[in-house]
CSV table of C-alpha atoms and ligand atoms in Angstrom, one decimal:
chain,number,residue,atom,x,y,z
A,1,MET,CA,28.6,52.2,71.9
A,2,LYS,CA,27.8,53.6,68.5
A,3,GLU,CA,25.7,51.4,66.3
A,4,ARG,CA,28.6,50.5,64.0
A,5,MET,CA,32.3,50.9,65.0
A,6,ILE,CA,35.3,50.2,62.8
A,7,VAL,CA,38.5,49.8,64.8
A,8,ALA,CA,41.8,49.5,62.9
A,9,VAL,CA,44.9,48.1,64.6
A,10,ASP,CA,48.1,48.2,62.7
A,11,GLY,CA,51.7,47.4,63.6
A,12,PRO,CA,54.7,45.2,63.0
A,13,ALA,CA,54.8,41.4,63.5
A,14,GLY,CA,54.9,40.4,67.1
A,15,SER,CA,53.6,43.7,68.5
A,16,GLY,CA,50.7,41.8,70.1
A,17,LYS,CA,48.0,43.1,67.7
A,18,SER,CA,46.1,39.8,67.2
A,19,SER,CA,46.1,38.7,70.9
A,20,VAL,CA,44.9,42.1,72.3
A,21,SER,CA,42.4,42.7,69.4
A,22,ARG,CA,40.7,39.4,70.1
A,23,GLU,CA,40.3,40.2,73.8
A,24,VAL,CA,39.1,43.7,73.1
A,25,ALA,CA,36.5,42.2,70.7
A,26,LEU,CA,35.2,39.9,73.4
A,27,ARG,CA,35.1,42.6,76.0
A,28,LEU,CA,33.3,45.1,73.8
A,29,GLY,CA,31.2,42.8,71.7
A,30,LEU,CA,32.9,43.5,68.4
A,31,THR,CA,33.8,40.9,65.7
A,32,TYR,CA,37.5,40.4,65.3
A,33,ILE,CA,38.9,40.1,61.8
A,34,ASP,CA,42.4,38.8,61.3
A,35,SER,CA,43.6,40.3,57.9
A,36,GLY,CA,47.0,38.6,58.2
A,37,ALA,CA,45.3,35.2,58.2
A,38,LEU,CA,43.8,36.0,54.7
A,39,TYR,CA,47.3,36.7,53.3
A,40,ARG,CA,48.4,33.5,54.9
A,41,ALA,CA,45.5,31.6,53.5
A,42,VAL,CA,46.2,32.8,49.9
A,43,THR,CA,49.9,31.9,50.4
A,44,TRP,CA,48.7,28.4,51.6
A,45,PHE,CA,46.6,28.0,48.5
A,46,TYR,CA,49.5,28.8,46.1
A,47,LEU,CA,51.9,26.6,48.1
A,48,GLU,CA,49.5,23.7,47.9
A,49,GLN,CA,49.2,24.2,44.2
A,50,ARG,CA,52.9,24.5,43.4
A,51,HIS,CA,54.5,22.2,46.0
A,52,GLY,CA,57.5,24.5,46.1
A,53,PRO,CA,58.7,27.9,47.0
A,54,LEU,CA,56.9,30.9,45.6
A,55,ASP,CA,58.6,33.8,43.8
A,56,ALA,CA,57.7,37.2,42.3
A,57,SER,CA,57.6,35.8,38.8
A,58,ILE,CA,54.3,34.0,39.6
A,59,ASP,CA,51.1,35.7,38.4
A,60,PHE,CA,49.2,35.6,41.7
A,61,GLY,CA,46.3,37.4,40.3
A,62,ARG,CA,45.4,34.6,37.8
A,63,GLU,CA,43.9,32.1,40.2
A,64,LEU,CA,42.3,34.3,42.8
A,65,GLY,CA,38.9,33.5,41.3
A,66,ALA,CA,39.4,29.9,42.5
A,67,ILE,CA,39.9,30.9,46.1
A,68,ALA,CA,36.9,31.2,48.4
A,69,LEU,CA,38.0,32.5,51.8
A,70,THR,CA,35.9,32.5,55.0
A,71,GLN,CA,36.7,33.5,58.5
A,72,GLU,CA,34.7,33.0,61.6
A,73,PHE,CA,35.3,34.6,65.0
A,74,LEU,CA,34.3,32.2,67.8
A,75,PRO,CA,33.0,33.1,71.3
A,76,ASP,CA,36.3,31.7,72.8
A,77,GLY,CA,38.3,34.4,71.0
A,78,SER,CA,39.7,32.1,68.3
A,79,SER,CA,39.2,32.4,64.6
A,80,VAL,CA,38.6,29.7,62.0
A,81,THR,CA,40.0,30.6,58.5
A,82,ALA,CA,39.0,28.3,55.6
A,83,VAL,CA,40.1,28.1,52.0
A,84,ASN,CA,37.5,26.5,49.7
A,85,GLY,CA,35.9,24.9,52.8
A,86,THR,CA,39.2,23.5,54.2
A,87,ASP,CA,40.0,24.7,57.7
A,88,VAL,CA,43.5,26.1,57.4
A,89,SER,CA,43.7,27.9,60.8
A,90,ALA,CA,46.6,25.7,62.0
A,91,SER,CA,48.5,25.2,58.7
A,92,ILE,CA,48.7,28.9,58.0
A,93,ARG,CA,50.9,29.3,61.0
A,94,ASP,CA,53.6,27.0,59.5
A,95,GLU,CA,57.1,28.4,58.9
A,96,ALA,CA,56.7,27.7,55.1
A,97,ILE,CA,53.9,30.2,55.0
A,98,THR,CA,55.9,32.9,56.9
A,99,LYS,CA,58.8,32.3,54.5
A,100,ASN,CA,56.7,32.6,51.3
A,101,ILE,CA,54.2,35.2,52.3
A,102,GLY,CA,56.2,38.3,51.3
A,103,VAL,CA,55.9,37.9,47.6
A,104,VAL,CA,52.2,37.0,47.9
A,105,SER,CA,51.4,40.1,50.0
A,106,ASP,CA,53.4,42.3,47.6
A,107,ALA,CA,51.1,41.4,44.7
A,108,VAL,CA,48.6,44.2,44.1
A,109,PRO,CA,45.8,41.8,42.8
A,110,VAL,CA,46.1,39.8,46.0
A,111,ARG,CA,45.9,43.0,48.1
A,112,ASN,CA,42.8,44.2,46.2
A,113,PHE,CA,41.2,40.8,46.5
A,114,VAL,CA,41.8,40.6,50.3
A,115,ASN,CA,40.8,44.3,50.8
A,116,SER,CA,37.5,43.9,49.1
A,117,LEU,CA,36.7,40.9,51.3
A,118,LEU,CA,37.7,42.7,54.4
A,119,ARG,CA,35.4,45.6,53.5
A,120,ARG,CA,32.5,43.3,52.6
A,121,TRP,CA,32.8,41.4,55.9
A,122,SER,CA,32.8,44.7,57.8
A,123,SER,CA,29.9,46.3,56.0
A,124,SER,CA,27.1,45.5,58.5
A,125,ARG,CA,28.7,45.0,61.9
A,126,SER,CA,31.1,46.5,64.4
A,127,ILE,CA,34.6,45.2,63.9
A,128,ILE,CA,38.1,45.3,65.2
A,129,MET,CA,40.6,44.4,62.4
A,130,ASP,CA,44.3,44.0,62.7
A,131,GLY,CA,47.0,44.1,60.0
A,132,ARG,CA,49.5,46.4,58.4
A,133,ASP,CA,47.4,48.8,56.2
A,134,ILE,CA,44.0,48.8,57.9
A,135,GLY,CA,44.0,52.4,59.0
A,136,THR,CA,45.7,53.7,55.9
A,137,VAL,CA,44.3,51.7,52.9
A,138,VAL,CA,41.4,49.4,54.0
A,139,PHE,CA,39.6,51.8,56.3
A,140,PRO,CA,41.2,55.3,56.0
A,141,ASP,CA,38.1,56.6,57.8
A,142,ALA,CA,38.0,54.1,60.6
A,143,ASP,CA,36.4,55.4,63.9
A,144,VAL,CA,39.5,54.4,65.9
A,145,LYS,CA,43.0,53.8,64.6
A,146,ILE,CA,45.6,52.2,66.8
A,147,TYR,CA,49.3,51.7,65.9
A,148,LEU,CA,50.9,49.1,68.2
A,149,ASP,CA,54.6,48.9,68.4
A,150,ALA,CA,57.3,47.2,70.5
A,151,SER,CA,61.1,46.9,70.3
A,152,VAL,CA,62.6,44.1,68.3
A,153,ASP,CA,64.1,42.6,71.5
A,154,VAL,CA,60.7,42.5,73.3
A,155,ARG,CA,58.9,41.1,70.2
A,156,ALA,CA,61.6,38.4,69.8
A,157,LEU,CA,61.2,37.4,73.5
A,158,ARG,CA,57.4,37.2,73.2
A,159,ARG,CA,57.7,34.9,70.2
A,160,ILE,CA,60.1,32.7,71.9
A,161,LYS,CA,57.9,32.5,75.0
A,162,GLU,CA,54.8,31.8,72.8
A,163,TYR,CA,56.6,28.9,71.0
A,164,GLY,CA,58.1,27.7,74.4
A,165,GLU,CA,54.5,27.3,75.6
A,166,MET,CA,53.9,24.9,72.7
A,167,GLY,CA,57.1,23.0,73.6
A,168,LYS,CA,59.2,24.5,70.8
A,169,THR,CA,62.7,26.1,71.4
A,170,LEU,CA,63.7,28.9,69.1
A,171,ASP,CA,67.1,30.6,68.7
A,172,GLU,CA,67.0,34.2,69.9
A,173,ASN,CA,69.2,35.6,67.2
A,174,ALA,CA,67.4,33.7,64.4
A,175,VAL,CA,64.0,35.1,65.7
A,176,LYS,CA,65.4,38.6,65.9
A,177,ASN,CA,66.7,38.4,62.3
A,178,LEU,CA,63.4,37.1,61.0
A,179,ILE,CA,61.6,40.0,62.8
A,180,ILE,CA,63.9,42.6,61.3
A,181,GLN,CA,63.6,41.0,57.9
A,182,ARG,CA,59.7,41.0,58.1
A,183,ASP,CA,59.7,44.6,59.3
A,184,SER,CA,61.8,45.7,56.4
A,185,GLN,CA,59.6,43.8,53.9
A,186,ASP,CA,56.3,45.0,55.5
A,187,LYS,CA,57.6,48.6,55.5
A,188,SER,CA,59.0,48.7,52.0
A,189,ARG,CA,56.1,47.2,50.1
A,190,PRO,CA,55.1,49.5,47.3
A,191,PHE,CA,51.4,49.2,47.9
A,192,GLY,CA,49.8,48.7,51.4
A,193,ARG,CA,53.0,49.0,53.3
A,194,LEU,CA,53.2,49.2,57.1
A,195,VAL,CA,53.1,52.8,58.0
A,196,ARG,CA,51.5,54.6,61.0
A,197,ALA,CA,48.4,56.5,59.8
A,198,GLU,CA,48.8,60.2,60.7
A,199,ASP,CA,45.7,60.1,62.9
A,200,ALA,CA,46.5,56.7,64.6
A,201,ILE,CA,47.1,56.6,68.3
A,202,CYS,CA,50.5,54.9,68.8
A,203,ILE,CA,50.9,52.6,71.8
A,204,ASP,CA,54.4,51.2,72.5
A,205,THR,CA,53.7,48.0,74.3
A,206,SER,CA,57.4,47.2,75.1
A,207,GLU,CA,57.0,48.0,78.8
A,208,MET,CA,53.3,47.2,79.1
A,209,THR,CA,51.4,44.1,80.2
A,210,ARG,CA,49.0,42.5,77.8
A,211,ASP,CA,46.1,43.4,80.1
A,212,GLY,CA,47.3,47.0,80.3
A,213,VAL,CA,47.3,47.3,76.5
A,214,ILE,CA,43.8,45.7,76.3
A,215,GLU,CA,42.4,48.2,78.9
A,216,GLU,CA,44.0,51.2,77.1
A,217,ILE,CA,42.5,50.2,73.8
A,218,CYS,CA,39.0,49.6,75.3
A,219,ARG,CA,39.2,53.0,77.0
A,220,ILE,CA,40.1,54.7,73.7
A,221,ILE,CA,37.3,52.9,71.8
A,222,LEU,CA,34.7,53.7,74.5
A,223,GLU,CA,35.8,57.3,74.6
A,224,GLN,CA,35.6,57.7,70.8
A,225,SER,CA,32.3,55.9,70.7
A,226,ALA,CA,30.8,58.5,73.0
A,227,THR,CA,32.0,61.5,70.8
A,228,GLU,CA,31.1,63.4,67.7
A,229,PRO,CA,30.2,61.4,64.5
A,230,THR,CA,33.3,60.4,62.6
A,231,PRO,CA,33.9,61.3,58.9
A,232,ARG,CA,32.6,57.9,57.8
A,233,GLU,CA,29.4,58.3,59.8
A,234,ARG,CA,28.8,61.8,58.3
A,235,GLN,CA,28.9,60.4,54.8
B,1,C5P,O1,49.6,39.5,60.9
B,1,C5P,P1,50.4,38.4,60.4
B,1,C5P,O2,51.8,38.3,61.0
B,1,C5P,O3,49.7,37.1,60.4
B,1,C5P,O4,50.6,38.8,58.8
B,1,C5P,C1,51.4,37.9,58.0
B,1,C5P,C2,51.9,38.7,56.8
B,1,C5P,O5,50.7,39.1,56.0
B,1,C5P,C3,52.6,40.0,57.1
B,1,C5P,O6,54.0,39.9,57.3
B,1,C5P,C4,52.4,40.8,55.8
B,1,C5P,O7,53.3,40.3,54.8
B,1,C5P,C5,51.0,40.3,55.4
B,1,C5P,N1,50.0,41.3,55.7
B,1,C5P,C6,49.8,42.4,54.9
B,1,C5P,N2,48.8,43.3,55.1
B,1,C5P,C7,47.9,43.1,56.2
B,1,C5P,C8,48.1,42.0,57.1
B,1,C5P,C9,49.1,41.1,56.8
B,1,C5P,O8,50.5,42.5,53.9
B,1,C5P,N3,46.9,43.9,56.4
């Protein structure tokens, strides 16, 4: 392995980015950084403050100075995300966050705030980071760029299974509609939108097992790590 590797994994909601990136990190000794959790954490902060739905008229840049975010990747593959010392890892998965996160992620000051943290956290270690704009905006010169995709149907079924394991039943059509809505919001954002980087390797996971995807990504990283210096390394 090279001394410092930056691996960017982008793709739509439910494509399996987070789950496979965590496992790849454990297998190759990288630190996993969950960028979506930071957008969720900022959304959590504003929801706590306002006790009501968030909309685009809010000046999300104003209070960013009052938000201290931390994230720790644990040896069991989980991450602990905290806002001003409060562990929000569970609460940022609530539906209220998912419903309100769009306007927060659209705000350019929030994106700049999150991006500078992501870059700072990656400055001295090898990382694998998942999100929507990691290979395009956060690390355009990443050593490896992966774009994970899967059909809406497959992503919906995965989500339903995931919630089923937690004892929750979800309506298939409602889940599909939410996925389509999030895709459209993530892809149409004026800044930092979800788009495949030209030099990203695209993996359609619809017909693949989770383990198959993990092995393929590990293979790509190891192959890349044994090759010529990347543009970032040459700088
Ligand atoms: O990855 P996750 O589903 O947790 O991301 C939640 C939301 O955070 C996305 O739907 C998107 O609005 C936002 N996000 C983003 N840019 C990223 C990661 C997440 O805008 N790099």
